[in-house]
Amino acid sequence: MKPRVLIVDDSWSMRQTLRLLLSPDFDCALAENGASALDQARQSLPDIIVSDVNMDGMDGYELCRRVRAEPPLQKVPFLFISGHAPRPGMPEAADAYLIKPVQPTVLIARLHEMLQPRPPDPAAQRRPRA
């Protein structure tokens, strides 16, 4: 079974381009804005979210904050694809940020990399002695 990617972009052509590019490797769901994406993610948990940053209404940053605030969604890998560099001083909860134009092979490789199980954090496993 293919991993499920939720593609969020307010540009119809960008959503369709990403769907065509990713569909050989991923089961693609599409959302045209942050609010729609959040609703979809709540209804059917994606394996990864790919989002634009600049969107009307709820932008990508707010979508990412809300995803990270919901326990069922917190661990879903989140990748931004934007035509602009990240905002300076903006605390990011996203796992990755790519700037358009992105080479298709780079995007696909990055998504597969992000879906790999992460090794446990040794510091989180240490227990203080009583």
PDB file of N, CA, C and O in Angstrom, residues 4-9 18 22 26 29 31 33-34 37-42 44-52 55 60 63-68 72-81 94-97 107 111 114-115:
ATOM      1  N   ARG A   4       0.071   7.722   2.155  1.00  0.00           N
ATOM      2  CA  ARG A   4      -0.904   8.755   1.801  1.00  0.00           C
ATOM      3  C   ARG A   4      -0.306  10.135   2.058  1.00  0.00           C
ATOM      4  O   ARG A   4       0.080  10.444   3.185  1.00  0.00           O
ATOM      5  N   VAL A   5      -0.235  10.950   0.996  1.00  0.00           N
ATOM      6  CA  VAL A   5       0.263  12.318   1.118  1.00  0.00           C
ATOM      7  C   VAL A   5      -0.906  13.282   0.920  1.00  0.00           C
ATOM      8  O   VAL A   5      -1.719  13.103   0.021  1.00  0.00           O
ATOM      9  N   LEU A   6      -0.998  14.256   1.810  1.00  0.00           N
ATOM     10  CA  LEU A   6      -1.995  15.316   1.688  1.00  0.00           C
ATOM     11  C   LEU A   6      -1.284  16.529   1.107  1.00  0.00           C
ATOM     12  O   LEU A   6      -0.364  17.077   1.720  1.00  0.00           O
ATOM     13  N   ILE A   7      -1.689  16.943  -0.103  1.00  0.00           N
ATOM     14  CA  ILE A   7      -1.094  18.075  -0.810  1.00  0.00           C
ATOM     15  C   ILE A   7      -1.995  19.285  -0.590  1.00  0.00           C
ATOM     16  O   ILE A   7      -3.182  19.243  -0.924  1.00  0.00           O
ATOM     17  N   VAL A   8      -1.417  20.354  -0.045  1.00  0.00           N
ATOM     18  CA  VAL A   8      -2.185  21.567   0.280  1.00  0.00           C
ATOM     19  C   VAL A   8      -1.598  22.749  -0.479  1.00  0.00           C
ATOM     20  O   VAL A   8      -0.445  23.125  -0.248  1.00  0.00           O
ATOM     21  N   ASP A   9      -2.388  23.315  -1.379  1.00  0.00           N
ATOM     22  CA  ASP A   9      -1.940  24.473  -2.143  1.00  0.00           C
ATOM     23  C   ASP A   9      -3.165  25.175  -2.702  1.00  0.00           C
ATOM     24  O   ASP A   9      -4.097  24.507  -3.144  1.00  0.00           O
ATOM     25  N   LEU A  18       1.698  18.457  -8.538  1.00  0.00           N
ATOM     26  CA  LEU A  18       2.238  17.612  -7.467  1.00  0.00           C
ATOM     27  C   LEU A  18       1.569  16.240  -7.453  1.00  0.00           C
ATOM     28  O   LEU A  18       2.235  15.224  -7.263  1.00  0.00           O
ATOM     29  N   LEU A  22       3.677  12.884  -7.851  1.00  0.00           N
ATOM     30  CA  LEU A  22       3.801  11.994  -6.696  1.00  0.00           C
ATOM     31  C   LEU A  22       2.971  10.714  -6.794  1.00  0.00           C
ATOM     32  O   LEU A  22       3.244   9.752  -6.076  1.00  0.00           O
ATOM     33  N   PHE A  26       2.868   7.610  -4.242  1.00  0.00           N
ATOM     34  CA  PHE A  26       2.021   7.985  -3.107  1.00  0.00           C
ATOM     35  C   PHE A  26       0.549   7.999  -3.502  1.00  0.00           C
ATOM     36  O   PHE A  26       0.211   8.296  -4.643  1.00  0.00           O
ATOM     37  N   ALA A  29      -4.032  12.930  -1.737  1.00  0.00           N
ATOM     38  CA  ALA A  29      -5.261  13.647  -1.419  1.00  0.00           C
ATOM     39  C   ALA A  29      -4.949  15.120  -1.591  1.00  0.00           C
ATOM     40  O   ALA A  29      -3.825  15.558  -1.329  1.00  0.00           O
ATOM     41  N   ALA A  31      -6.029  19.344  -1.063  1.00  0.00           N
ATOM     42  CA  ALA A  31      -6.793  20.358  -0.334  1.00  0.00           C
ATOM     43  C   ALA A  31      -6.380  21.721  -0.868  1.00  0.00           C
ATOM     44  O   ALA A  31      -5.207  21.971  -1.113  1.00  0.00           O
ATOM     45  N   ASN A  33      -6.895  24.680   0.677  1.00  0.00           N
ATOM     46  CA  ASN A  33      -6.548  25.666   1.702  1.00  0.00           C
ATOM     47  C   ASN A  33      -6.291  24.951   3.024  1.00  0.00           C
ATOM     48  O   ASN A  33      -6.534  23.751   3.158  1.00  0.00           O
ATOM     49  N   GLY A  34      -5.813  25.713   4.000  1.00  0.00           N
ATOM     50  CA  GLY A  34      -5.456  25.132   5.292  1.00  0.00           C
ATOM     51  C   GLY A  34      -6.636  24.544   6.039  1.00  0.00           C
ATOM     52  O   GLY A  34      -6.528  23.470   6.636  1.00  0.00           O
ATOM     53  N   ALA A  37      -7.605  21.286   4.497  1.00  0.00           N
ATOM     54  CA  ALA A  37      -6.562  20.295   4.786  1.00  0.00           C
ATOM     55  C   ALA A  37      -6.700  19.752   6.205  1.00  0.00           C
ATOM     56  O   ALA A  37      -6.582  18.549   6.433  1.00  0.00           O
ATOM     57  N   LEU A  38      -6.955  20.639   7.161  1.00  0.00           N
ATOM     58  CA  LEU A  38      -7.098  20.208   8.552  1.00  0.00           C
ATOM     59  C   LEU A  38      -8.295  19.278   8.699  1.00  0.00           C
ATOM     60  O   LEU A  38      -8.202  18.241   9.360  1.00  0.00           O
ATOM     61  N   ASP A  39      -9.405  19.613   8.062  1.00  0.00           N
ATOM     62  CA  ASP A  39     -10.585  18.747   8.093  1.00  0.00           C
ATOM     63  C   ASP A  39     -10.271  17.377   7.500  1.00  0.00           C
ATOM     64  O   ASP A  39     -10.617  16.346   8.072  1.00  0.00           O
ATOM     65  N   GLN A  40      -9.606  17.368   6.357  1.00  0.00           N
ATOM     66  CA  GLN A  40      -9.263  16.097   5.703  1.00  0.00           C
ATOM     67  C   GLN A  40      -8.323  15.266   6.565  1.00  0.00           C
ATOM     68  O   GLN A  40      -8.471  14.053   6.673  1.00  0.00           O
ATOM     69  N   ALA A  41      -7.331  15.917   7.153  1.00  0.00           N
ATOM     70  CA  ALA A  41      -6.356  15.201   7.986  1.00  0.00           C
ATOM     71  C   ALA A  41      -7.037  14.584   9.207  1.00  0.00           C
ATOM     72  O   ALA A  41      -6.678  13.484   9.623  1.00  0.00           O
ATOM     73  N   ARG A  42      -8.012  15.284   9.759  1.00  0.00           N
ATOM     74  CA  ARG A  42      -8.756  14.751  10.911  1.00  0.00           C
ATOM     75  C   ARG A  42      -9.585  13.536  10.519  1.00  0.00           C
ATOM     76  O   ARG A  42      -9.737  12.601  11.296  1.00  0.00           O
ATOM     77  N   SER A  44      -9.104  11.480   7.776  1.00  0.00           N
ATOM     78  CA  SER A  44      -8.296  10.377   7.261  1.00  0.00           C
ATOM     79  C   SER A  44      -6.827  10.743   7.442  1.00  0.00           C
ATOM     80  O   SER A  44      -6.273  11.533   6.660  1.00  0.00           O
ATOM     81  N   LEU A  45      -6.212  10.184   8.462  1.00  0.00           N
ATOM     82  CA  LEU A  45      -4.842  10.527   8.840  1.00  0.00           C
ATOM     83  C   LEU A  45      -3.867  10.301   7.680  1.00  0.00           C
ATOM     84  O   LEU A  45      -3.724   9.179   7.194  1.00  0.00           O
ATOM     85  N   PRO A  46      -3.206  11.365   7.212  1.00  0.00           N
ATOM     86  CA  PRO A  46      -2.206  11.188   6.150  1.00  0.00           C
ATOM     87  C   PRO A  46      -0.903  10.664   6.735  1.00  0.00           C
ATOM     88  O   PRO A  46      -0.643  10.794   7.928  1.00  0.00           O
ATOM     89  N   ASP A  47      -0.077  10.100   5.874  1.00  0.00           N
ATOM     90  CA  ASP A  47       1.258   9.678   6.300  1.00  0.00           C
ATOM     91  C   ASP A  47       2.233  10.846   6.270  1.00  0.00           C
ATOM     92  O   ASP A  47       3.246  10.831   6.969  1.00  0.00           O
ATOM     93  N   ILE A  48       1.923  11.846   5.436  1.00  0.00           N
ATOM     94  CA  ILE A  48       2.768  13.033   5.310  1.00  0.00           C
ATOM     95  C   ILE A  48       1.927  14.176   4.736  1.00  0.00           C
ATOM     96  O   ILE A  48       0.983  13.929   3.986  1.00  0.00           O
ATOM     97  N   ILE A  49       2.278  15.402   5.097  1.00  0.00           N
ATOM     98  CA  ILE A  49       1.587  16.586   4.568  1.00  0.00           C
ATOM     99  C   ILE A  49       2.603  17.431   3.817  1.00  0.00           C
ATOM    100  O   ILE A  49       3.691  17.714   4.332  1.00  0.00           O
ATOM    101  N   VAL A  50       2.233  17.838   2.593  1.00  0.00           N
ATOM    102  CA  VAL A  50       3.034  18.747   1.775  1.00  0.00           C
ATOM    103  C   VAL A  50       2.191  19.996   1.594  1.00  0.00           C
ATOM    104  O   VAL A  50       1.085  19.928   1.054  1.00  0.00           O
ATOM    105  N   SER A  51       2.688  21.140   2.058  1.00  0.00           N
ATOM    106  CA  SER A  51       1.876  22.355   2.041  1.00  0.00           C
ATOM    107  C   SER A  51       2.636  23.558   1.495  1.00  0.00           C
ATOM    108  O   SER A  51       3.826  23.730   1.767  1.00  0.00           O
ATOM    109  N   ASP A  52       1.886  24.393   0.774  1.00  0.00           N
ATOM    110  CA  ASP A  52       2.368  25.716   0.405  1.00  0.00           C
ATOM    111  C   ASP A  52       2.352  26.549   1.683  1.00  0.00           C
ATOM    112  O   ASP A  52       1.694  26.196   2.668  1.00  0.00           O
ATOM    113  N   MET A  55      -1.151  31.081   1.563  1.00  0.00           N
ATOM    114  CA  MET A  55      -2.505  30.749   1.125  1.00  0.00           C
ATOM    115  C   MET A  55      -3.460  31.707   1.825  1.00  0.00           C
ATOM    116  O   MET A  55      -3.189  32.155   2.937  1.00  0.00           O
ATOM    117  N   GLY A  60       0.044  28.278   5.535  1.00  0.00           N
ATOM    118  CA  GLY A  60       0.737  27.037   5.851  1.00  0.00           C
ATOM    119  C   GLY A  60       1.315  26.996   7.253  1.00  0.00           C
ATOM    120  O   GLY A  60       1.324  25.960   7.910  1.00  0.00           O
ATOM    121  N   LEU A  63      -1.546  26.266   9.574  1.00  0.00           N
ATOM    122  CA  LEU A  63      -1.919  24.858   9.391  1.00  0.00           C
ATOM    123  C   LEU A  63      -0.940  23.961  10.148  1.00  0.00           C
ATOM    124  O   LEU A  63      -1.349  23.059  10.881  1.00  0.00           O
ATOM    125  N   CYS A  64       0.342  24.216  10.003  1.00  0.00           N
ATOM    126  CA  CYS A  64       1.355  23.410  10.686  1.00  0.00           C
ATOM    127  C   CYS A  64       1.198  23.509  12.200  1.00  0.00           C
ATOM    128  O   CYS A  64       1.260  22.504  12.905  1.00  0.00           O
ATOM    129  N   ARG A  65       0.971  24.715  12.713  1.00  0.00           N
ATOM    130  CA  ARG A  65       0.770  24.887  14.163  1.00  0.00           C
ATOM    131  C   ARG A  65      -0.430  24.070  14.647  1.00  0.00           C
ATOM    132  O   ARG A  65      -0.363  23.418  15.683  1.00  0.00           O
ATOM    133  N   ARG A  66      -1.507  24.113  13.891  1.00  0.00           N
ATOM    134  CA  ARG A  66      -2.719  23.384  14.299  1.00  0.00           C
ATOM    135  C   ARG A  66      -2.533  21.874  14.212  1.00  0.00           C
ATOM    136  O   ARG A  66      -3.016  21.138  15.068  1.00  0.00           O
ATOM    137  N   VAL A  67      -1.840  21.425  13.184  1.00  0.00           N
ATOM    138  CA  VAL A  67      -1.546  19.990  13.061  1.00  0.00           C
ATOM    139  C   VAL A  67      -0.720  19.539  14.263  1.00  0.00           C
ATOM    140  O   VAL A  67      -0.996  18.512  14.876  1.00  0.00           O
ATOM    141  N   ARG A  68       0.298  20.311  14.626  1.00  0.00           N
ATOM    142  CA  ARG A  68       1.162  19.949  15.750  1.00  0.00           C
ATOM    143  C   ARG A  68       0.443  20.029  17.097  1.00  0.00           C
ATOM    144  O   ARG A  68       0.878  19.428  18.068  1.00  0.00           O
ATOM    145  N   PRO A  72      -3.614  13.334  17.544  1.00  0.00           N
ATOM    146  CA  PRO A  72      -3.585  12.320  16.477  1.00  0.00           C
ATOM    147  C   PRO A  72      -2.718  12.724  15.281  1.00  0.00           C
ATOM    148  O   PRO A  72      -2.236  11.878  14.557  1.00  0.00           O
ATOM    149  N   LEU A  73      -2.513  14.029  15.094  1.00  0.00           N
ATOM    150  CA  LEU A  73      -1.783  14.523  13.927  1.00  0.00           C
ATOM    151  C   LEU A  73      -0.344  14.934  14.226  1.00  0.00           C
ATOM    152  O   LEU A  73       0.448  15.133  13.310  1.00  0.00           O
ATOM    153  N   GLN A  74       0.015  15.076  15.484  1.00  0.00           N
ATOM    154  CA  GLN A  74       1.305  15.650  15.888  1.00  0.00           C
ATOM    155  C   GLN A  74       2.514  15.030  15.214  1.00  0.00           C
ATOM    156  O   GLN A  74       3.471  15.712  14.895  1.00  0.00           O
ATOM    157  N   LYS A  75       2.494  13.736  15.018  1.00  0.00           N
ATOM    158  CA  LYS A  75       3.671  13.031  14.493  1.00  0.00           C
ATOM    159  C   LYS A  75       3.698  12.918  12.973  1.00  0.00           C
ATOM    160  O   LYS A  75       4.632  12.361  12.412  1.00  0.00           O
ATOM    161  N   VAL A  76       2.683  13.461  12.288  1.00  0.00           N
ATOM    162  CA  VAL A  76       2.653  13.395  10.831  1.00  0.00           C
ATOM    163  C   VAL A  76       3.752  14.301  10.276  1.00  0.00           C
ATOM    164  O   VAL A  76       3.779  15.500  10.581  1.00  0.00           O
ATOM    165  N   PRO A  77       4.677  13.759   9.483  1.00  0.00           N
ATOM    166  CA  PRO A  77       5.727  14.600   8.902  1.00  0.00           C
ATOM    167  C   PRO A  77       5.107  15.715   8.053  1.00  0.00           C
ATOM    168  O   PRO A  77       4.122  15.503   7.348  1.00  0.00           O
ATOM    169  N   PHE A  78       5.692  16.907   8.118  1.00  0.00           N
ATOM    170  CA  PHE A  78       5.142  18.097   7.467  1.00  0.00           C
ATOM    171  C   PHE A  78       6.247  18.752   6.655  1.00  0.00           C
ATOM    172  O   PHE A  78       7.297  19.089   7.184  1.00  0.00           O
ATOM    173  N   LEU A  79       5.995  18.936   5.356  1.00  0.00           N
ATOM    174  CA  LEU A  79       6.965  19.538   4.448  1.00  0.00           C
ATOM    175  C   LEU A  79       6.353  20.770   3.802  1.00  0.00           C
ATOM    176  O   LEU A  79       5.259  20.696   3.254  1.00  0.00           O
ATOM    177  N   PHE A  80       7.055  21.889   3.877  1.00  0.00           N
ATOM    178  CA  PHE A  80       6.647  23.095   3.171  1.00  0.00           C
ATOM    179  C   PHE A  80       7.336  23.129   1.815  1.00  0.00           C
ATOM    180  O   PHE A  80       8.528  22.835   1.714  1.00  0.00           O
ATOM    181  N   ILE A  81       6.563  23.522   0.784  1.00  0.00           N
ATOM    182  CA  ILE A  81       7.136  23.869  -0.520  1.00  0.00           C
ATOM    183  C   ILE A  81       6.641  25.281  -0.799  1.00  0.00           C
ATOM    184  O   ILE A  81       5.435  25.517  -0.834  1.00  0.00           O
ATOM    185  N   ALA A  94       7.597  22.514  11.137  1.00  0.00           N
ATOM    186  CA  ALA A  94       7.669  21.641   9.962  1.00  0.00           C
ATOM    187  C   ALA A  94       8.970  20.841  10.002  1.00  0.00           C
ATOM    188  O   ALA A  94       9.962  21.268  10.578  1.00  0.00           O
ATOM    189  N   ASP A  95       8.931  19.681   9.377  1.00  0.00           N
ATOM    190  CA  ASP A  95      10.110  18.822   9.342  1.00  0.00           C
ATOM    191  C   ASP A  95      11.083  19.212   8.238  1.00  0.00           C
ATOM    192  O   ASP A  95      12.267  18.916   8.327  1.00  0.00           O
ATOM    193  N   ALA A  96      10.558  19.864   7.180  1.00  0.00           N
ATOM    194  CA  ALA A  96      11.419  20.254   6.058  1.00  0.00           C
ATOM    195  C   ALA A  96      10.792  21.428   5.326  1.00  0.00           C
ATOM    196  O   ALA A  96       9.592  21.654   5.399  1.00  0.00           O
ATOM    197  N   TYR A  97      11.639  22.167   4.603  1.00  0.00           N
ATOM    198  CA  TYR A  97      11.205  23.344   3.869  1.00  0.00           C
ATOM    199  C   TYR A  97      11.972  23.359   2.558  1.00  0.00           C
ATOM    200  O   TYR A  97      13.201  23.431   2.570  1.00  0.00           O
ATOM    201  N   LEU A 107      12.348  16.187  -4.431  1.00  0.00           N
ATOM    202  CA  LEU A 107      11.113  16.148  -3.647  1.00  0.00           C
ATOM    203  C   LEU A 107      10.724  14.721  -3.282  1.00  0.00           C
ATOM    204  O   LEU A 107      10.453  14.424  -2.121  1.00  0.00           O
ATOM    205  N   LEU A 111      10.600  13.117   0.512  1.00  0.00           N
ATOM    206  CA  LEU A 111       9.390  12.540   1.105  1.00  0.00           C
ATOM    207  C   LEU A 111       9.642  11.118   1.596  1.00  0.00           C
ATOM    208  O   LEU A 111       9.243  10.759   2.709  1.00  0.00           O
ATOM    209  N   MET A 114      11.657  11.287   4.749  1.00  0.00           N
ATOM    210  CA  MET A 114      10.868  11.737   5.897  1.00  0.00           C
ATOM    211  C   MET A 114       9.956  10.643   6.441  1.00  0.00           C
ATOM    212  O   MET A 114       9.578  10.674   7.607  1.00  0.00           O
ATOM    213  N   LEU A 115       9.618   9.676   5.611  1.00  0.00           N
ATOM    214  CA  LEU A 115       8.732   8.594   6.041  1.00  0.00           C
ATOM    215  C   LEU A 115       9.478   7.438   6.704  1.00  0.00           C
ATOM    216  O   LEU A 115       8.848   6.536   7.254  1.00  0.00           O
TER     217      LEU A 115
END
